[in-house]
Amino acid sequence: MSLEFVQLDLAVPLYQIGLLLFISTLTLLFGRLRLSLIVNYIFTLHWGYTLNRDILVGQGLESLSAFTAAYFGFGIAIVLLAVLGFLAASNH
């Protein structure tokens, strides 16, 4: 493991943190715990890969490694499976 990932600074805009706090609070107030989990996971995935992509993978698409692409793909797959699981689960 290289030291670049140990000392990495990621920039997250304050308005996005406020938006996440607002959406999470609303979903939790209305008792939608599963929706709140999905919202938080999607924001985290967005901050880690979309917003700070140039820091994580370099300046060009050619520097995107297969591991990073597979990791992001698995992240999207987890979101889709969680949404399907949450929709299919019964609320007893």
PDB file of C-alpha atoms in Angstrom:
ATOM      1  CA  MET A   1       0.000   0.000   0.000  1.00  0.00           C
ATOM      2  CA  SER A   2       1.436   3.349  -0.975  1.00  0.00           C
ATOM      3  CA  LEU A   3       1.553   6.287   1.390  1.00  0.00           C
ATOM      4  CA  GLU A   4      -0.546   8.406  -0.982  1.00  0.00           C
ATOM      5  CA  PHE A   5      -3.735   6.757   0.214  1.00  0.00           C
ATOM      6  CA  VAL A   6      -2.797   7.035   3.871  1.00  0.00           C
ATOM      7  CA  GLN A   7      -2.401  10.831   3.731  1.00  0.00           C
ATOM      8  CA  LEU A   8      -5.078  11.715   1.190  1.00  0.00           C
ATOM      9  CA  ASP A   9      -7.150  14.890   1.549  1.00  0.00           C
ATOM     10  CA  LEU A  10     -10.570  14.752  -0.085  1.00  0.00           C
ATOM     11  CA  ALA A  11     -12.596  17.904  -0.616  1.00  0.00           C
ATOM     12  CA  VAL A  12     -16.322  17.745   0.081  1.00  0.00           C
ATOM     13  CA  PRO A  13     -18.391  20.900  -0.517  1.00  0.00           C
ATOM     14  CA  LEU A  14     -20.184  22.183   2.552  1.00  0.00           C
ATOM     15  CA  TYR A  15     -23.515  22.485   0.730  1.00  0.00           C
ATOM     16  CA  GLN A  16     -23.398  18.749  -0.050  1.00  0.00           C
ATOM     17  CA  ILE A  17     -22.777  17.918   3.601  1.00  0.00           C
ATOM     18  CA  GLY A  18     -25.735  20.124   4.502  1.00  0.00           C
ATOM     19  CA  LEU A  19     -27.871  18.466   1.836  1.00  0.00           C
ATOM     20  CA  LEU A  20     -26.955  15.019   3.154  1.00  0.00           C
ATOM     21  CA  LEU A  21     -27.782  16.098   6.696  1.00  0.00           C
ATOM     22  CA  PHE A  22     -31.131  17.540   5.576  1.00  0.00           C
ATOM     23  CA  ILE A  23     -32.147  14.487   3.522  1.00  0.00           C
ATOM     24  CA  SER A  24     -31.001  12.045   6.204  1.00  0.00           C
ATOM     25  CA  THR A  25     -32.867  13.951   8.902  1.00  0.00           C
ATOM     26  CA  LEU A  26     -36.060  13.992   6.844  1.00  0.00           C
ATOM     27  CA  THR A  27     -35.883  10.298   6.057  1.00  0.00           C
ATOM     28  CA  LEU A  28     -35.195   9.420   9.687  1.00  0.00           C
ATOM     29  CA  LEU A  29     -38.008  11.668  10.938  1.00  0.00           C
ATOM     30  CA  PHE A  30     -40.433   9.896   8.631  1.00  0.00           C
ATOM     31  CA  GLY A  31     -39.171   6.515   9.822  1.00  0.00           C
ATOM     32  CA  ARG A  32     -37.531   5.508   6.545  1.00  0.00           C
ATOM     33  CA  LEU A  33     -34.356   3.952   7.969  1.00  0.00           C
ATOM     34  CA  ARG A  34     -33.565   1.928   4.876  1.00  0.00           C
ATOM     35  CA  LEU A  35     -33.882   4.945   2.606  1.00  0.00           C
ATOM     36  CA  SER A  36     -31.571   6.877   4.911  1.00  0.00           C
ATOM     37  CA  LEU A  37     -28.936   4.126   4.656  1.00  0.00           C
ATOM     38  CA  ILE A  38     -29.130   4.160   0.858  1.00  0.00           C
ATOM     39  CA  VAL A  39     -28.886   7.973   0.729  1.00  0.00           C
ATOM     40  CA  ASN A  40     -25.806   7.970   2.972  1.00  0.00           C
ATOM     41  CA  TYR A  41     -24.140   5.218   0.960  1.00  0.00           C
ATOM     42  CA  ILE A  42     -24.789   6.989  -2.354  1.00  0.00           C
ATOM     43  CA  PHE A  43     -23.385  10.265  -1.015  1.00  0.00           C
ATOM     44  CA  THR A  44     -20.279   8.446   0.224  1.00  0.00           C
ATOM     45  CA  LEU A  45     -19.819   6.732  -3.130  1.00  0.00           C
ATOM     46  CA  HIS A  46     -20.270  10.064  -4.918  1.00  0.00           C
ATOM     47  CA  TRP A  47     -17.774  11.850  -2.685  1.00  0.00           C
ATOM     48  CA  GLY A  48     -15.200   9.106  -2.968  1.00  0.00           C
ATOM     49  CA  TYR A  49     -15.291   8.502  -6.686  1.00  0.00           C
ATOM     50  CA  THR A  50     -17.161  11.115  -8.656  1.00  0.00           C
ATOM     51  CA  LEU A  51     -16.265  14.284  -6.812  1.00  0.00           C
ATOM     52  CA  ASN A  52     -12.594  13.452  -6.130  1.00  0.00           C
ATOM     53  CA  ARG A  53     -11.914  11.230  -9.129  1.00  0.00           C
ATOM     54  CA  ASP A  54      -8.915  13.242 -10.325  1.00  0.00           C
ATOM     55  CA  ILE A  55      -7.205  12.854  -6.938  1.00  0.00           C
ATOM     56  CA  LEU A  56      -7.852   9.113  -6.716  1.00  0.00           C
ATOM     57  CA  VAL A  57      -7.137   7.928 -10.257  1.00  0.00           C
ATOM     58  CA  GLY A  58      -5.067  10.686 -11.834  1.00  0.00           C
ATOM     59  CA  GLN A  59      -5.813  13.214 -14.503  1.00  0.00           C
ATOM     60  CA  GLY A  60      -6.856  10.904 -17.318  1.00  0.00           C
ATOM     61  CA  LEU A  61      -9.069   7.916 -17.942  1.00  0.00           C
ATOM     62  CA  GLU A  62      -6.034   5.897 -19.073  1.00  0.00           C
ATOM     63  CA  SER A  63      -4.729   5.964 -15.499  1.00  0.00           C
ATOM     64  CA  LEU A  64      -7.890   4.250 -14.218  1.00  0.00           C
ATOM     65  CA  SER A  65      -6.808   0.827 -13.047  1.00  0.00           C
ATOM     66  CA  ALA A  66      -8.916  -2.300 -13.397  1.00  0.00           C
ATOM     67  CA  PHE A  67      -9.078  -2.615  -9.608  1.00  0.00           C
ATOM     68  CA  THR A  68     -10.527   0.884  -9.199  1.00  0.00           C
ATOM     69  CA  ALA A  69     -13.096   0.297 -11.931  1.00  0.00           C
ATOM     70  CA  ALA A  70     -14.074  -3.062 -10.399  1.00  0.00           C
ATOM     71  CA  TYR A  71     -14.320  -1.522  -6.921  1.00  0.00           C
ATOM     72  CA  PHE A  72     -16.604   1.248  -8.195  1.00  0.00           C
ATOM     73  CA  GLY A  73     -18.653  -1.321 -10.118  1.00  0.00           C
ATOM     74  CA  PHE A  74     -19.115  -3.400  -6.976  1.00  0.00           C
ATOM     75  CA  GLY A  75     -20.172  -0.241  -5.131  1.00  0.00           C
ATOM     76  CA  ILE A  76     -22.900   0.398  -7.709  1.00  0.00           C
ATOM     77  CA  ALA A  77     -23.940  -3.269  -7.542  1.00  0.00           C
ATOM     78  CA  ILE A  78     -24.259  -3.043  -3.749  1.00  0.00           C
ATOM     79  CA  VAL A  79     -26.511   0.006  -4.077  1.00  0.00           C
ATOM     80  CA  LEU A  80     -28.737  -1.800  -6.581  1.00  0.00           C
ATOM     81  CA  LEU A  81     -28.916  -4.983  -4.503  1.00  0.00           C
ATOM     82  CA  ALA A  82     -29.666  -3.040  -1.332  1.00  0.00           C
ATOM     83  CA  VAL A  83     -32.462  -1.110  -3.031  1.00  0.00           C
ATOM     84  CA  LEU A  84     -33.960  -4.330  -4.387  1.00  0.00           C
ATOM     85  CA  GLY A  85     -33.627  -6.018  -1.004  1.00  0.00           C
ATOM     86  CA  PHE A  86     -35.195  -3.090   0.819  1.00  0.00           C
ATOM     87  CA  LEU A  87     -38.100  -2.946  -1.639  1.00  0.00           C
ATOM     88  CA  ALA A  88     -38.698  -6.692  -1.484  1.00  0.00           C
ATOM     89  CA  ALA A  89     -38.522  -6.961   2.328  1.00  0.00           C
ATOM     90  CA  SER A  90     -41.761  -6.947   4.223  1.00  0.00           C
ATOM     91  CA  ASN A  91     -42.275  -4.414   7.000  1.00  0.00           C
ATOM     92  CA  HIS A  92     -43.568  -6.425   9.957  1.00  0.00           C
TER      93      HIS A  92
END
